[in-house]
Amino acid sequence: MTRAASGYRAPVDAPWWREAVTYQIYPRSFADADGDGTGDLAGITSRLDHLADLGVDAIWLSPFYPSPQIDYGYDVSDARGVDPLFGTLPDADDLLAKAHEVGLKVIIDLVPNHTSSSHPWFTKALSAGPGSPERDRYLFRDGRGPDGEEPPTNWRSVFGQPAWTRVEDGQWYLHMFDEEEPDLNWRHPEVAEEFRSVLKWWLDRGVDGFRVDVAHGLVKDLRDQHVPDGGTPNSDPAVMYDEGIEDDPMWDQPDVHGVYRDWHDLVASYPGERMLIAEAWTQGPEYLRGYLRSDEFEQAFNFRWLQAHWSAREFTDAIVSTLEALRPSSAWPTWVLSNHDAVRHRTRYGDGPQALARARAATLTMLALPGSACLYQGEELGLPHVELPPEHQQDPWAEGGNGRDGCRVPLPWSGDAPPFGFGPGDGQPWLPQPVQWTDLTVAAQTGRPDSTLEFYRSALEARRRYALGGDEEVRFLDAPEDVIAFRRGRLSVVLNCGAVPTPLPRGDVVISSGEPVGPELPPDTAVWLLGDD
Ligand code: NOJ
């Protein structure tokens, strides 16, 4: 790996998020201060120095609110508290204060599409019965067919089951995810009022922003989904696209935007630069633009980079389509390769050292692109997705397979055996760590020049020096079919997805994702070069 040379250029005066690198923390798997095997807020606070050393600008915390943990906290039963599993409200305040002290912004998760079935609103809705105002906060409907035995629509949930569940009195309620996650009725004024109040509650405590879960899903058009002859209904935008299902009454309904205009004004009324970032798995970046109007979200996760396979053509398409889609708006792009819902990118690109080399190369290329990037905890260690034995698989989306648990295995910090410093003592974490992770711990990788951790530290430092403060332009250079080469300002970036070395353009090497680079770039490697303006 080649380290960054000097040549610092100060970022332009822009909102902090525009070119920020955000680090996603999945609290139950980051660090465990109390030794119960599950990560917690005090554990995060105790490890903030790792993030400051890494050089990220912000952290995004997946949910830590009271929850039965059926969907690991995305089933929220009280949006204004902290689940005892993760600590206390003072722990949250302490984390916020200490993160700010070391210069990190803090984004928290907001889950407005649904609550937990153990939320007091849902419990009351069940006992109040059909036609009651309590039921109207959710999407309860009578069924169809004789005795209402058929669900109100033909929808499938994202987790693969029917999206409606019948309750004892015969009515059905909608859940686009797990049946323990009933969807709220966003046409009900009390729902809107409740979430305004939740936003204020956390803004008052000092959070810098919210990642809005399922932002494209709050408002629905409750009618059957039309599917091509012989097809089956589906609610996963990627599957719908593959199967030619164009009808989409579940997502992206025009009325959802009113919610965000309201929130935008609320968030903007607070001092400092607070922000909203949408999680919206739309069919492509062109659909994201609607959420990025100047009076809605500041940012939206763009999953095109994550969805691209190891292919120069697919990576190029991701860049081009993203920039084209956003050009008519004032929003800047975002990029991400891994998160708590996806197979880790190291594993998506294959096995062994080659996959790791590719993962590092894709990361380095991403970090040169205009806009902001989001890292997922553990990718800076080069962690693979873990194939867990069936008895340890817990994800409700597992569908009998590995589900998302494989990217949620607790981080290895130090030592040569599980729990690798995840918590104090020898107590084992909630998901087992592979014994082979000895060389992947933070301690083992620190100071080792060829380690993935040192590579990430250098790449983020190089980004601050060379990749920030420019404009959004990406100028593609002539390159062989399996290679991407582009320029941003004085930086030339080359990514070799092919099987043979490729010649490099002129310029001084700033950093490479692999072995020091000569006149040619080896396969599975990316490089940044500094040339003339
Ligand atoms: C998206 C979250 O990222 C995922 O983890 C969760 O299961 C669903 N939304 C439901 O909240």
mmCIF file of C-alpha atoms in Angstrom, residues 237-507:
data_model
loop_
_atom_site.group_PDB
_atom_site.id
_atom_site.type_symbol
_atom_site.label_atom_id
_atom_site.label_comp_id
_atom_site.label_asym_id
_atom_site.label_seq_id
_atom_site.Cartn_x
_atom_site.Cartn_y
_atom_site.Cartn_z
ATOM 1 C CA PRO A 237 -38.048 -3.213 -5.641
ATOM 2 C CA ALA A 238 -35.108 -5.199 -7.036
ATOM 3 C CA VAL A 239 -37.204 -8.357 -7.459
ATOM 4 C CA MET A 240 -40.124 -6.356 -8.873
ATOM 5 C CA TYR A 241 -37.800 -4.894 -11.458
ATOM 6 C CA ASP A 242 -36.347 -8.317 -12.387
ATOM 7 C CA GLU A 243 -39.790 -9.875 -12.670
ATOM 8 C CA GLY A 244 -41.265 -7.049 -14.694
ATOM 9 C CA ILE A 245 -43.685 -5.985 -11.949
ATOM 10 C CA GLU A 246 -44.284 -2.329 -12.655
ATOM 11 C CA ASP A 247 -47.241 -1.773 -10.380
ATOM 12 C CA ASP A 248 -46.117 -0.496 -7.009
ATOM 13 C CA PRO A 249 -48.901 0.549 -4.640
ATOM 14 C CA MET A 250 -46.665 -0.079 -1.594
ATOM 15 C CA TRP A 251 -43.810 2.377 -2.086
ATOM 16 C CA ASP A 252 -43.036 5.842 -3.336
ATOM 17 C CA GLN A 253 -46.565 7.237 -3.128
ATOM 18 C CA PRO A 254 -46.730 10.990 -3.884
ATOM 19 C CA ASP A 255 -48.290 11.901 -0.517
ATOM 20 C CA VAL A 256 -45.247 10.684 1.399
ATOM 21 C CA HIS A 257 -43.386 13.852 0.461
ATOM 22 C CA GLY A 258 -45.640 16.041 2.616
ATOM 23 C CA VAL A 259 -44.267 14.256 5.675
ATOM 24 C CA TYR A 260 -40.709 15.240 4.823
ATOM 25 C CA ARG A 261 -41.512 18.844 3.991
ATOM 26 C CA ASP A 262 -42.960 19.115 7.459
ATOM 27 C CA TRP A 263 -39.890 17.499 9.050
ATOM 28 C CA HIS A 264 -37.514 19.577 6.960
ATOM 29 C CA ASP A 265 -38.898 22.780 8.439
ATOM 30 C CA LEU A 266 -38.801 21.363 11.926
ATOM 31 C CA VAL A 267 -35.196 20.171 11.649
ATOM 32 C CA ALA A 268 -34.122 23.432 10.007
ATOM 33 C CA SER A 269 -35.604 25.407 12.894
ATOM 34 C CA TYR A 270 -32.885 24.006 15.194
ATOM 35 C CA PRO A 271 -29.494 25.675 15.527
ATOM 36 C CA GLY A 272 -26.474 24.078 13.874
ATOM 37 C CA GLU A 273 -26.626 22.048 10.711
ATOM 38 C CA ARG A 274 -29.084 19.249 11.470
ATOM 39 C CA MET A 275 -30.076 16.910 8.692
ATOM 40 C CA LEU A 276 -32.243 14.071 7.409
ATOM 41 C CA ILE A 277 -31.014 11.155 5.322
ATOM 42 C CA ALA A 278 -33.479 8.806 3.653
ATOM 43 C CA GLU A 279 -33.262 5.057 3.432
ATOM 44 C CA ALA A 280 -35.333 4.517 0.320
ATOM 45 C CA TRP A 281 -34.739 1.319 -1.648
ATOM 46 C CA THR A 282 -36.235 2.756 -4.800
ATOM 47 C CA GLN A 283 -35.697 1.177 -8.194
ATOM 48 C CA GLY A 284 -32.818 3.516 -9.067
ATOM 49 C CA PRO A 285 -31.215 6.865 -8.307
ATOM 50 C CA GLU A 286 -33.682 8.700 -10.557
ATOM 51 C CA TYR A 287 -36.414 7.888 -8.028
ATOM 52 C CA LEU A 288 -34.305 9.259 -5.195
ATOM 53 C CA ARG A 289 -34.351 12.730 -6.650
ATOM 54 C CA GLY A 290 -37.905 13.240 -5.446
ATOM 55 C CA TYR A 291 -36.741 12.853 -1.841
ATOM 56 C CA LEU A 292 -33.866 15.278 -2.372
ATOM 57 C CA ARG A 293 -35.863 18.370 -3.234
ATOM 58 C CA SER A 294 -34.455 21.328 -1.344
ATOM 59 C CA ASP A 295 -37.329 21.254 1.158
ATOM 60 C CA GLU A 296 -37.159 17.515 1.959
ATOM 61 C CA PHE A 297 -34.114 15.341 2.730
ATOM 62 C CA GLU A 298 -30.570 16.639 2.721
ATOM 63 C CA GLN A 299 -29.338 13.216 1.620
ATOM 64 C CA ALA A 300 -30.586 9.804 0.559
ATOM 65 C CA PHE A 301 -28.703 6.528 0.577
ATOM 66 C CA ASN A 302 -27.851 5.610 -2.972
ATOM 67 C CA PHE A 303 -27.507 1.844 -3.203
ATOM 68 C CA ARG A 304 -26.257 1.675 -6.802
ATOM 69 C CA TRP A 305 -22.606 1.290 -5.792
ATOM 70 C CA LEU A 306 -23.528 -1.476 -3.347
ATOM 71 C CA GLN A 307 -25.662 -3.265 -5.942
ATOM 72 C CA ALA A 308 -22.966 -3.259 -8.639
ATOM 73 C CA HIS A 309 -21.108 -6.541 -9.130
ATOM 74 C CA TRP A 310 -17.333 -6.609 -9.558
ATOM 75 C CA SER A 311 -17.452 -5.172 -13.046
ATOM 76 C CA ALA A 312 -16.035 -1.975 -14.537
ATOM 77 C CA ARG A 313 -19.188 -1.594 -16.599
ATOM 78 C CA GLU A 314 -21.504 -1.902 -13.592
ATOM 79 C CA PHE A 315 -19.419 0.475 -11.484
ATOM 80 C CA THR A 316 -19.335 2.978 -14.354
ATOM 81 C CA ASP A 317 -23.115 2.680 -14.780
ATOM 82 C CA ALA A 318 -23.564 3.300 -11.061
ATOM 83 C CA ILE A 319 -21.512 6.492 -11.217
ATOM 84 C CA VAL A 320 -23.053 7.789 -14.434
ATOM 85 C CA SER A 321 -26.655 7.034 -13.531
ATOM 86 C CA THR A 322 -26.258 8.545 -10.065
ATOM 87 C CA LEU A 323 -24.708 11.771 -11.275
ATOM 88 C CA GLU A 324 -27.206 12.111 -14.098
ATOM 89 C CA ALA A 325 -30.148 11.453 -11.815
ATOM 90 C CA LEU A 326 -29.063 14.056 -9.284
ATOM 91 C CA ARG A 327 -27.841 16.718 -11.702
ATOM 92 C CA PRO A 328 -31.186 18.576 -11.878
ATOM 93 C CA SER A 329 -31.250 18.815 -8.077
ATOM 94 C CA SER A 330 -28.949 20.661 -5.718
ATOM 95 C CA ALA A 331 -28.261 17.459 -3.770
ATOM 96 C CA TRP A 332 -24.896 15.725 -3.776
ATOM 97 C CA PRO A 333 -24.594 11.959 -4.121
ATOM 98 C CA THR A 334 -23.911 9.419 -1.398
ATOM 99 C CA TRP A 335 -22.137 6.086 -1.783
ATOM 100 C CA VAL A 336 -22.141 2.917 0.271
ATOM 101 C CA LEU A 337 -20.769 -0.605 -0.105
ATOM 102 C CA SER A 338 -21.940 -2.434 3.005
ATOM 103 C CA ASN A 339 -24.540 -2.106 5.738
ATOM 104 C CA HIS A 340 -26.401 -4.210 8.297
ATOM 105 C CA ASP A 341 -28.868 -5.484 5.671
ATOM 106 C CA ALA A 342 -26.428 -6.636 2.993
ATOM 107 C CA VAL A 343 -23.775 -9.300 2.461
ATOM 108 C CA ARG A 344 -20.453 -7.622 3.285
ATOM 109 C CA HIS A 345 -18.770 -6.368 0.128
ATOM 110 C CA ARG A 346 -15.640 -8.343 0.816
ATOM 111 C CA THR A 347 -17.720 -11.524 0.480
ATOM 112 C CA ARG A 348 -19.822 -10.286 -2.440
ATOM 113 C CA TYR A 349 -16.650 -10.073 -4.517
ATOM 114 C CA GLY A 350 -15.556 -13.688 -3.946
ATOM 115 C CA ASP A 351 -13.293 -15.541 -1.550
ATOM 116 C CA GLY A 352 -9.938 -15.166 0.087
ATOM 117 C CA PRO A 353 -7.240 -12.580 -0.624
ATOM 118 C CA GLN A 354 -8.605 -11.694 -4.053
ATOM 119 C CA ALA A 355 -11.978 -10.708 -2.598
ATOM 120 C CA LEU A 356 -10.295 -8.579 0.054
ATOM 121 C CA ALA A 357 -8.140 -6.870 -2.593
ATOM 122 C CA ARG A 358 -11.279 -6.114 -4.584
ATOM 123 C CA ALA A 359 -13.123 -4.815 -1.549
ATOM 124 C CA ARG A 360 -10.284 -2.405 -0.781
ATOM 125 C CA ALA A 361 -10.147 -1.287 -4.406
ATOM 126 C CA ALA A 362 -13.911 -0.633 -4.536
ATOM 127 C CA THR A 363 -13.654 1.350 -1.285
ATOM 128 C CA LEU A 364 -10.773 3.484 -2.529
ATOM 129 C CA THR A 365 -12.652 4.252 -5.739
ATOM 130 C CA MET A 366 -15.796 5.137 -3.800
ATOM 131 C CA LEU A 367 -13.862 7.514 -1.562
ATOM 132 C CA ALA A 368 -12.790 9.562 -4.588
ATOM 133 C CA LEU A 369 -16.329 10.105 -5.846
ATOM 134 C CA PRO A 370 -18.108 13.417 -5.247
ATOM 135 C CA GLY A 371 -20.372 13.575 -2.215
ATOM 136 C CA SER A 372 -20.378 11.580 0.964
ATOM 137 C CA ALA A 373 -19.688 7.946 1.782
ATOM 138 C CA CYS A 374 -20.970 5.629 4.453
ATOM 139 C CA LEU A 375 -18.843 2.854 5.950
ATOM 140 C CA TYR A 376 -20.278 -0.073 7.862
ATOM 141 C CA GLN A 377 -18.593 -1.168 11.081
ATOM 142 C CA GLY A 378 -16.006 -3.864 10.499
ATOM 143 C CA GLU A 379 -15.354 -3.152 6.840
ATOM 144 C CA GLU A 380 -12.272 -1.217 7.963
ATOM 145 C CA LEU A 381 -11.017 -4.552 9.329
ATOM 146 C CA GLY A 382 -11.812 -6.397 6.101
ATOM 147 C CA LEU A 383 -14.320 -8.624 7.897
ATOM 148 C CA PRO A 384 -16.016 -11.228 5.709
ATOM 149 C CA HIS A 385 -19.708 -12.096 5.884
ATOM 150 C CA VAL A 386 -19.940 -15.031 8.301
ATOM 151 C CA GLU A 387 -21.712 -18.269 7.450
ATOM 152 C CA LEU A 388 -23.370 -19.043 10.787
ATOM 153 C CA PRO A 389 -24.461 -22.502 11.907
ATOM 154 C CA PRO A 390 -28.275 -22.850 11.764
ATOM 155 C CA GLU A 391 -28.662 -22.832 15.560
ATOM 156 C CA HIS A 392 -27.205 -19.301 15.649
ATOM 157 C CA GLN A 393 -29.285 -17.805 12.857
ATOM 158 C CA GLN A 394 -31.727 -15.329 14.354
ATOM 159 C CA ASP A 395 -32.705 -12.870 11.639
ATOM 160 C CA PRO A 396 -36.475 -12.836 10.862
ATOM 161 C CA TRP A 397 -35.535 -12.281 7.217
ATOM 162 C CA ALA A 398 -33.465 -15.475 7.090
ATOM 163 C CA GLU A 399 -35.998 -17.462 5.040
ATOM 164 C CA GLY A 400 -34.287 -20.610 6.258
ATOM 165 C CA GLY A 401 -30.866 -19.332 5.166
ATOM 166 C CA ASN A 402 -28.147 -17.194 6.649
ATOM 167 C CA GLY A 403 -30.143 -13.961 6.474
ATOM 168 C CA ARG A 404 -28.469 -10.772 7.598
ATOM 169 C CA ASP A 405 -26.832 -12.237 10.703
ATOM 170 C CA GLY A 406 -23.592 -12.834 8.800
ATOM 171 C CA CYS A 407 -22.806 -9.116 8.579
ATOM 172 C CA ARG A 408 -23.811 -8.503 12.200
ATOM 173 C CA VAL A 409 -21.226 -10.649 13.962
ATOM 174 C CA PRO A 410 -19.649 -8.644 16.835
ATOM 175 C CA LEU A 411 -16.414 -6.799 16.098
ATOM 176 C CA PRO A 412 -13.046 -8.249 17.103
ATOM 177 C CA TRP A 413 -10.996 -5.678 19.014
ATOM 178 C CA SER A 414 -8.042 -7.545 20.511
ATOM 179 C CA GLY A 415 -6.725 -10.849 21.791
ATOM 180 C CA ASP A 416 -6.350 -14.201 20.113
ATOM 181 C CA ALA A 417 -9.659 -15.915 20.861
ATOM 182 C CA PRO A 418 -13.365 -14.990 20.951
ATOM 183 C CA PRO A 419 -14.765 -12.687 22.282
ATOM 184 C CA PHE A 420 -11.707 -10.797 20.946
ATOM 185 C CA GLY A 421 -12.156 -7.926 23.404
ATOM 186 C CA PHE A 422 -15.756 -7.319 22.303
ATOM 187 C CA GLY A 423 -16.691 -7.365 25.981
ATOM 188 C CA PRO A 424 -14.838 -7.820 29.252
ATOM 189 C CA GLY A 425 -13.840 -11.332 30.294
ATOM 190 C CA ASP A 426 -14.504 -14.498 28.353
ATOM 191 C CA GLY A 427 -18.282 -14.229 27.961
ATOM 192 C CA GLN A 428 -19.307 -15.038 24.398
ATOM 193 C CA PRO A 429 -21.151 -12.517 22.220
ATOM 194 C CA TRP A 430 -24.736 -12.888 20.985
ATOM 195 C CA LEU A 431 -23.462 -14.228 17.649
ATOM 196 C CA PRO A 432 -20.313 -16.370 17.604
ATOM 197 C CA GLN A 433 -17.157 -14.876 16.097
ATOM 198 C CA PRO A 434 -15.014 -17.121 13.877
ATOM 199 C CA VAL A 435 -11.908 -18.300 15.748
ATOM 200 C CA GLN A 436 -9.873 -17.352 12.654
ATOM 201 C CA TRP A 437 -10.403 -13.639 13.339
ATOM 202 C CA THR A 438 -7.183 -13.404 15.414
ATOM 203 C CA ASP A 439 -5.372 -11.445 12.687
ATOM 204 C CA LEU A 440 -8.381 -9.232 11.993
ATOM 205 C CA THR A 441 -8.670 -7.525 15.377
ATOM 206 C CA VAL A 442 -8.151 -3.775 15.665
ATOM 207 C CA ALA A 443 -5.109 -4.417 17.879
ATOM 208 C CA ALA A 444 -3.554 -6.909 15.457
ATOM 209 C CA GLN A 445 -4.003 -4.579 12.476
ATOM 210 C CA THR A 446 -2.877 -1.353 14.127
ATOM 211 C CA GLY A 447 0.569 -0.329 12.938
ATOM 212 C CA ARG A 448 0.813 -3.166 10.392
ATOM 213 C CA PRO A 449 1.423 -1.258 7.151
ATOM 214 C CA ASP A 450 -0.292 -3.805 4.913
ATOM 215 C CA SER A 451 -3.378 -4.178 7.109
ATOM 216 C CA THR A 452 -6.831 -3.207 5.930
ATOM 217 C CA LEU A 453 -7.271 -0.971 8.974
ATOM 218 C CA GLU A 454 -4.140 1.055 8.150
ATOM 219 C CA PHE A 455 -5.283 1.175 4.536
ATOM 220 C CA TYR A 456 -8.630 2.699 5.585
ATOM 221 C CA ARG A 457 -6.868 5.210 7.842
ATOM 222 C CA SER A 458 -4.579 6.245 4.975
ATOM 223 C CA ALA A 459 -7.418 6.339 2.459
ATOM 224 C CA LEU A 460 -9.485 8.631 4.664
ATOM 225 C CA GLU A 461 -6.495 10.873 5.242
ATOM 226 C CA ALA A 462 -5.815 10.986 1.493
ATOM 227 C CA ARG A 463 -9.477 11.795 0.881
ATOM 228 C CA ARG A 464 -9.278 14.775 3.217
ATOM 229 C CA ARG A 465 -6.166 15.997 1.458
ATOM 230 C CA TYR A 466 -7.003 15.414 -2.174
ATOM 231 C CA ALA A 467 -10.606 14.503 -2.821
ATOM 232 C CA LEU A 468 -12.610 17.163 -1.003
ATOM 233 C CA GLY A 469 -13.601 20.672 -1.865
ATOM 234 C CA GLY A 470 -13.888 20.170 -5.601
ATOM 235 C CA ASP A 471 -16.984 20.116 -7.755
ATOM 236 C CA GLU A 472 -19.203 17.197 -8.647
ATOM 237 C CA GLU A 473 -17.643 16.593 -12.028
ATOM 238 C CA VAL A 474 -16.312 13.107 -12.820
ATOM 239 C CA ARG A 475 -14.441 13.059 -16.128
ATOM 240 C CA PHE A 476 -13.983 9.552 -17.530
ATOM 241 C CA LEU A 477 -10.656 8.766 -19.235
ATOM 242 C CA ASP A 478 -10.059 6.265 -22.030
ATOM 243 C CA ALA A 479 -9.442 2.847 -20.521
ATOM 244 C CA PRO A 480 -9.644 -0.840 -21.446
ATOM 245 C CA GLU A 481 -13.047 -2.488 -21.057
ATOM 246 C CA ASP A 482 -12.362 -3.937 -17.602
ATOM 247 C CA VAL A 483 -10.905 -0.752 -16.205
ATOM 248 C CA ILE A 484 -12.467 2.462 -14.917
ATOM 249 C CA ALA A 485 -10.381 5.594 -15.075
ATOM 250 C CA PHE A 486 -11.651 9.047 -14.179
ATOM 251 C CA ARG A 487 -10.470 12.441 -13.079
ATOM 252 C CA ARG A 488 -11.757 14.699 -10.367
ATOM 253 C CA GLY A 489 -9.821 17.922 -10.185
ATOM 254 C CA ARG A 490 -6.135 17.052 -9.966
ATOM 255 C CA LEU A 491 -6.855 13.474 -8.945
ATOM 256 C CA SER A 492 -6.830 10.593 -11.435
ATOM 257 C CA VAL A 493 -8.450 7.408 -10.198
ATOM 258 C CA VAL A 494 -7.991 4.020 -11.849
ATOM 259 C CA LEU A 495 -9.738 0.774 -10.835
ATOM 260 C CA ASN A 496 -8.665 -2.437 -12.531
ATOM 261 C CA CYS A 497 -11.498 -4.988 -12.516
ATOM 262 C CA GLY A 498 -9.793 -7.089 -15.199
ATOM 263 C CA ALA A 499 -7.375 -9.995 -15.129
ATOM 264 C CA VAL A 500 -4.274 -8.293 -16.559
ATOM 265 C CA PRO A 501 -2.228 -5.261 -15.469
ATOM 266 C CA THR A 502 -3.247 -1.971 -17.024
ATOM 267 C CA PRO A 503 -1.075 1.047 -17.850
ATOM 268 C CA LEU A 504 -1.475 4.093 -15.623
ATOM 269 C CA PRO A 505 -1.940 7.698 -16.691
ATOM 270 C CA ARG A 506 0.742 10.225 -15.763
ATOM 271 C CA GLY A 507 0.867 11.484 -12.206
#
